[in-house]
Coordinates of C-alpha atoms and ligand atoms in Angstrom, one line a residue:
M1 CA 68.6 46.1 -11.5
L2 CA 68.9 48.1 -8.5
I3 CA 67.2 51.2 -10.2
K4 CA 64.1 48.6 -10.6
R5 CA 64.2 47.5 -7.5
H6 CA 64.4 50.7 -6.1
R7 CA 61.2 51.6 -7.8
A8 CA 59.1 48.8 -6.7
L9 CA 60.4 49.3 -3.1
R10 CA 59.4 53.0 -3.2
G11 CA 55.5 51.6 -4.3
E12 CA 55.3 52.9 -7.7
D13 CA 53.8 49.8 -9.0
I14 CA 51.4 49.5 -5.8
A15 CA 49.1 51.9 -7.6
G16 CA 48.6 49.0 -10.1
G17 CA 47.6 46.5 -7.6
E18 CA 50.9 44.1 -8.2
I19 CA 54.9 44.3 -7.1
T20 CA 53.3 44.9 -3.9
P21 CA 55.8 43.2 -1.5
E22 CA 54.1 41.4 1.6
G23 CA 57.1 42.7 3.3
V24 CA 56.6 46.2 1.9
Y25 CA 55.9 47.9 5.4
L26 CA 59.8 47.9 5.5
N27 CA 61.1 51.0 7.3
R28 CA 63.6 53.3 5.6
R29 CA 66.6 52.1 7.9
Q30 CA 65.5 48.6 6.2
F31 CA 65.7 49.5 2.8
M32 CA 68.7 51.5 3.0
L33 CA 70.2 48.1 4.1
G34 CA 68.5 46.4 1.2
V35 CA 70.6 48.3 -1.2
A36 CA 73.5 47.8 0.4
A37 CA 73.3 44.4 0.3
A38 CA 72.2 44.5 -3.3
A39 CA 75.2 46.7 -4.6
L40 CA 77.2 44.3 -2.3
G41 CA 75.7 41.1 -4.3
T42 CA 73.8 38.5 -2.1
A43 CA 75.9 36.0 -0.9
G44 CA 78.4 35.9 -3.9
A45 CA 76.1 34.0 -5.8
V46 CA 77.1 34.2 -9.6
E47 CA 74.0 36.1 -11.9
G48 CA 73.0 34.1 -14.8
A49 CA 74.3 31.0 -14.0
P50 CA 73.0 28.1 -15.6
A51 CA 69.8 26.7 -14.0
P52 CA 70.7 22.8 -13.1
A53 CA 69.2 19.7 -15.0
L54 CA 66.0 18.7 -12.3
A55 CA 65.3 14.7 -12.5
D56 CA 61.8 14.2 -14.1
L57 CA 59.4 12.7 -11.3
A58 CA 56.3 10.6 -13.1
A59 CA 52.9 11.5 -11.8
R60 CA 49.6 10.4 -13.5
K61 CA 47.4 13.8 -14.6
N62 CA 44.5 13.7 -12.6
P63 CA 41.7 14.8 -14.8
A64 CA 39.6 16.0 -11.8
Y65 CA 42.3 19.3 -11.5
A66 CA 42.6 20.0 -14.7
L67 CA 41.7 24.0 -15.6
P68 CA 40.6 25.3 -18.8
E69 CA 43.4 28.1 -18.5
A70 CA 47.2 27.9 -19.7
P71 CA 49.9 26.7 -17.4
T72 CA 51.8 30.0 -16.8
S73 CA 55.3 29.4 -18.4
Y74 CA 58.1 27.4 -16.1
Q75 CA 60.7 30.1 -16.6
S76 CA 58.0 32.5 -15.2
A77 CA 57.5 29.8 -12.2
T78 CA 60.8 29.4 -11.4
S79 CA 62.3 33.0 -11.7
Y80 CA 59.4 35.0 -10.0
N81 CA 58.8 34.0 -6.6
N82 CA 58.0 34.8 -3.0
F83 CA 60.6 32.9 -0.6
Y84 CA 61.9 35.1 1.9
E85 CA 64.7 32.9 3.2
F86 CA 66.5 33.1 0.0
G87 CA 65.8 37.4 0.1
M88 CA 63.5 39.6 -0.6
Y89 CA 62.9 40.2 -3.9
K90 CA 61.4 38.0 -6.7
E91 CA 64.3 37.1 -8.4
D92 CA 66.3 36.1 -5.0
P93 CA 64.5 32.5 -5.0
A94 CA 65.9 31.6 -8.8
R95 CA 69.4 33.3 -8.1
L96 CA 70.5 31.7 -4.6
G97 CA 68.4 28.2 -4.7
H98 CA 71.5 26.9 -5.3
M99 CA 72.5 27.0 -1.9
L100 CA 69.8 24.4 -0.6
K101 CA 70.5 21.2 -0.5
T102 CA 67.9 18.8 -0.5
R103 CA 69.1 15.6 0.0
P104 CA 69.4 14.2 2.5
W105 CA 66.4 15.5 4.0
S106 CA 63.8 14.2 6.8
L107 CA 60.0 15.6 7.4
K108 CA 59.1 15.1 10.7
V109 CA 55.5 14.4 11.4
D110 CA 54.3 14.8 15.2
G111 CA 52.4 16.5 18.6
L112 CA 48.9 15.0 18.7
V113 CA 49.4 11.8 16.7
H114 CA 49.8 8.2 18.4
K115 CA 52.1 7.2 15.9
P116 CA 54.8 10.2 15.4
R117 CA 57.5 9.6 12.4
T118 CA 60.3 11.1 11.1
F119 CA 59.9 10.2 7.1
D120 CA 62.8 10.5 5.2
I121 CA 61.9 12.3 1.7
E122 CA 62.9 9.3 0.0
E123 CA 59.8 7.8 2.4
V124 CA 57.5 10.8 1.3
L125 CA 58.1 10.4 -2.1
R126 CA 56.4 6.9 -2.4
L127 CA 53.9 7.8 0.0
A128 CA 51.0 7.5 -2.3
P129 CA 50.8 7.2 -6.0
L130 CA 51.7 10.8 -7.5
E131 CA 49.5 12.9 -9.1
E132 CA 50.0 16.0 -11.3
R133 CA 47.4 18.6 -10.7
V134 CA 47.4 21.7 -12.5
Y135 CA 45.9 24.5 -9.7
R136 CA 45.7 28.1 -9.6
L137 CA 48.0 30.2 -7.7
R138 CA 46.7 33.4 -6.1
C139 CA 49.2 35.3 -3.9
V140 CA 48.0 38.1 -2.1
E141 CA 50.3 40.6 -3.5
A142 CA 47.2 40.5 -6.6
W143 CA 49.3 38.3 -9.2
S144 CA 48.4 34.8 -9.8
M145 CA 49.7 31.6 -12.0
V146 CA 48.5 28.3 -12.9
I147 CA 50.5 25.7 -12.0
P148 CA 51.0 21.8 -12.7
W149 CA 52.1 20.4 -9.6
I150 CA 52.5 17.2 -8.5
G151 CA 52.3 15.2 -5.3
V152 CA 50.0 13.6 -2.9
P153 CA 47.1 14.3 -0.6
L154 CA 48.6 15.9 2.8
S155 CA 45.9 13.3 4.4
A156 CA 47.9 10.3 2.7
L157 CA 50.5 11.8 5.1
L158 CA 48.4 12.6 8.3
K159 CA 46.4 8.7 7.6
Q160 CA 50.2 7.2 8.4
V161 CA 50.3 8.7 11.9
E162 CA 47.0 8.7 13.1
P163 CA 45.8 11.8 14.9
T164 CA 44.6 11.5 17.7
G165 CA 41.0 12.9 19.2
Q166 CA 42.5 16.4 20.4
A167 CA 44.0 17.3 17.0
K168 CA 42.5 20.3 15.6
Y169 CA 45.2 22.3 13.4
V170 CA 48.2 21.4 11.5
E171 CA 51.4 23.6 11.5
F172 CA 54.0 23.6 9.0
T173 CA 57.3 24.8 9.4
T174 CA 60.4 25.6 7.0
L175 CA 64.2 24.5 7.3
L176 CA 65.9 27.0 9.7
D177 CA 69.4 27.1 8.6
P178 CA 71.1 30.4 7.8
E179 CA 74.3 28.7 6.2
Q180 CA 71.8 27.6 3.4
F181 CA 69.0 30.4 3.9
P182 CA 70.9 34.1 3.4
G183 CA 67.6 35.8 4.0
Q184 CA 67.5 34.0 7.8
R185 CA 71.1 35.7 8.5
K186 CA 71.3 38.3 11.2
G187 CA 72.2 42.1 9.7
L188 CA 71.9 43.0 6.4
F189 CA 70.2 40.1 4.9
S190 CA 67.5 39.9 7.5
L191 CA 65.5 42.6 5.6
G192 CA 62.2 41.2 5.5
G193 CA 62.0 41.2 9.5
L194 CA 60.5 37.8 9.8
D195 CA 61.1 35.3 12.7
W196 CA 62.3 32.1 11.4
P197 CA 61.8 29.4 10.6
Y198 CA 58.7 30.2 9.0
T199 CA 55.9 28.4 10.2
E200 CA 52.2 28.3 8.8
G201 CA 49.1 26.3 9.9
L202 CA 45.7 25.0 8.7
R203 CA 42.6 24.0 10.7
L204 CA 42.9 19.8 10.4
D205 CA 40.0 19.5 8.1
E206 CA 41.3 22.0 6.2
A207 CA 44.4 19.9 6.2
L208 CA 42.7 16.8 5.5
H209 CA 40.4 18.0 2.4
P210 CA 41.2 16.6 -0.9
L211 CA 42.5 19.6 -2.5
T212 CA 45.5 19.8 0.1
L213 CA 48.8 18.8 -1.7
L214 CA 51.5 17.6 -0.4
T215 CA 53.7 18.4 -3.0
L216 CA 57.1 17.3 -4.3
G217 CA 57.7 18.2 -8.2
M218 CA 55.6 20.6 -10.9
Y219 CA 55.7 20.8 -14.6
G220 CA 56.9 16.7 -14.8
K221 CA 60.1 17.3 -12.5
V222 CA 61.5 17.5 -8.7
L223 CA 60.3 20.7 -7.5
P224 CA 63.3 23.7 -8.3
N225 CA 64.8 24.6 -5.1
Q226 CA 63.5 28.2 -5.5
N227 CA 59.8 26.4 -5.7
G228 CA 60.2 25.2 -2.2
A229 CA 62.1 21.8 -2.6
P230 CA 62.2 18.7 -1.9
V231 CA 58.8 19.2 -0.5
R232 CA 56.1 22.0 0.0
I233 CA 52.5 22.4 0.7
V234 CA 50.1 23.6 -1.4
V235 CA 46.9 24.9 -0.5
P236 CA 44.8 26.6 -3.8
W237 CA 42.0 28.1 -2.0
K238 CA 44.4 30.4 0.3
Y239 CA 46.6 33.0 -0.6
G240 CA 50.1 31.5 -1.7
F241 CA 51.6 32.5 1.7
K242 CA 49.9 29.7 3.4
S243 CA 51.6 27.3 0.9
G244 CA 54.9 26.8 3.1
K245 CA 57.7 25.4 1.3
S246 CA 60.9 23.1 2.0
L247 CA 58.9 21.6 5.3
V248 CA 60.7 20.0 8.1
R249 CA 57.9 19.5 10.6
V250 CA 54.3 18.8 10.3
R251 CA 52.9 19.2 13.8
V252 CA 49.5 18.6 14.8
T253 CA 48.0 20.6 17.8
D254 CA 45.1 21.7 19.9
T255 CA 45.6 24.8 19.6
Q256 CA 45.8 27.2 16.4
P257 CA 49.4 27.4 15.2
R258 CA 51.5 31.2 15.3
T259 CA 51.8 31.8 11.7
T260 CA 54.7 34.0 10.0
W261 CA 53.2 36.8 8.2
N262 CA 49.8 37.0 10.7
V263 CA 52.9 37.6 13.6
S264 CA 54.5 40.2 11.4
A265 CA 51.3 42.1 10.4
P266 CA 48.0 40.7 12.0
H267 CA 46.0 43.5 11.3
E268 CA 46.9 42.5 7.0
Y269 CA 47.1 38.6 7.3
G270 CA 44.8 36.3 9.4
F271 CA 45.2 32.8 10.1
Y272 CA 42.5 31.8 7.1
S273 CA 43.8 34.0 4.4
N274 CA 41.5 32.5 2.0
V275 CA 41.2 33.8 -1.0
N276 CA 38.5 36.4 -0.9
P277 CA 37.7 39.5 -3.7
K278 CA 35.2 41.0 -1.2
V279 CA 37.6 41.6 1.4
D280 CA 40.3 44.2 0.4
H281 CA 43.6 43.7 1.9
P282 CA 44.2 46.8 4.1
R283 CA 46.3 48.4 1.4
W284 CA 44.7 47.1 -1.7
S285 CA 42.0 45.7 -3.5
Q286 CA 41.7 41.7 -3.9
A287 CA 38.8 41.8 -6.5
T288 CA 40.9 41.1 -9.7
E289 CA 44.4 40.4 -10.3
R290 CA 47.2 40.0 -13.2
R291 CA 48.0 36.5 -14.1
I292 CA 51.4 36.6 -14.8
G293 CA 52.6 36.3 -18.4
E294 CA 49.4 38.6 -19.4
F295 CA 48.2 42.7 -18.9
R296 CA 44.7 42.3 -18.7
R297 CA 43.3 41.9 -15.1
R298 CA 41.2 39.2 -14.5
D299 CA 38.7 39.3 -11.5
T300 CA 39.5 37.1 -8.6
L301 CA 37.0 34.1 -8.1
M302 CA 36.0 33.7 -4.3
F303 CA 38.2 30.9 -2.6
N304 CA 40.2 30.9 -6.3
G305 CA 37.8 29.3 -8.2
Y306 CA 37.5 26.5 -5.9
A307 CA 34.1 27.3 -3.8
D308 CA 32.1 24.4 -4.9
Q309 CA 34.5 22.7 -3.0
V310 CA 35.8 24.3 -0.1
A311 CA 32.8 26.5 0.9
S312 CA 30.9 24.2 3.1
L313 CA 34.4 24.3 5.6
Y314 CA 33.1 27.7 6.7
A315 CA 29.2 27.6 6.6
G316 CA 28.5 29.9 9.4
L317 CA 32.1 31.8 9.9
D318 CA 31.9 35.3 8.8
L319 CA 34.3 35.8 6.5
R320 CA 35.3 39.1 7.3
K321 CA 36.7 39.3 10.6
N322 CA 38.1 35.6 9.7
Y323 CA 40.0 37.0 7.2
Ligands
MTE401 N1 58.7 29.1 3.6 C1 58.3 30.5 2.5 N2 57.2 29.5 2.3 C2 56.7 30.4 1.3 C3 56.9 31.5 1.0 C4 58.4 32.8 2.2 O1 58.7 33.2 1.5 N3 59.0 31.5 2.7 N4 56.4 32.0 0.3 C5 54.7 32.2 0.2 C6 54.6 33.1 -0.8 S1 53.6 35.1 -0.3 C7 53.7 32.8 -2.1 S2 53.0 33.6 -2.9 C8 54.2 31.0 -2.7 C9 55.0 31.3 -4.3 O2 55.7 30.1 -4.4 P1 55.9 29.8 -5.7 O3 57.5 30.8 -5.3 O4 56.2 28.6 -5.7 O5 55.2 30.2 -6.9 O6 55.1 30.7 -1.7 C10 54.8 30.6 -0.1 N5 55.4 29.5 0.8
MO402 MO1 52.2 35.1 -1.9

């Protein structure tokens, strides 16, 4: 395990265009701390503990969001994750996800709205009929998955609070709690060097777009903790990091929200982060991707294959400048 991590961190896989963590700019000191934390056995988790049985979540399959590609295996989608609150390695979220308590849970929706409100998670589950939608997920690290999500359009939540005439953006905030998220602890565990809580943002028109899904489940079940239980966002035409997990707050604003990855590396991660095969990351190409479970590389599609639905949102915008 240590050997494997060591190699990935040295960047030997990066030439192949994968296993290129967003946090690979870590300095040597942080890297050595990572080795120390791994050797200590992060937070005393039990390796190989059986995955908890998750409750079924009934949803109507929405045929408008089917894909020709086969879904990624449940095993891969729940064991190869980016969720830096649990640690910076792909296997950390599955291993440490049990530390997050997802009930009770509430989601505060406030800011420039007429009816600010805190929703209990059970109310979020009843906002609108749950739909299953199969979406591509394209990570900025040049890998991708196909996942059958369960959720409701984010617009169903925003409609409830009635954004005011000043509303222009929506900010999403993940839970801040170092007790439950070892990756948020100071010292050994704060290796990613991110400033917590994780925040992301969308323009209001992006947030209201029918593709933007307030997500509560996947593969017929409630979300596993490593995938962002109990509620996350999924924005399929943007790089995966725009899809914040384990949300506690949705805030409507008139200024562009600060976003975690943009703050940590502004020249690498912009506000828009639309999937775009023609605009490379400064350290690697975005032209192709590896679908998890496959060996061949696929061409990355403009807006991750959702151009027909979202390209008009960006008419007249220079997508090279607004990366
Ligand atoms: N709070 C939070 N949300 C997050 C992340 C994170 O580290 N913390 N990682 C992002 C990244 S980089 C990706 S690719 C997706 C991965 O989602 P998945 O594990 O469900 O596939 O979650 C995104 N949401
Ligand atoms: Mo990602």
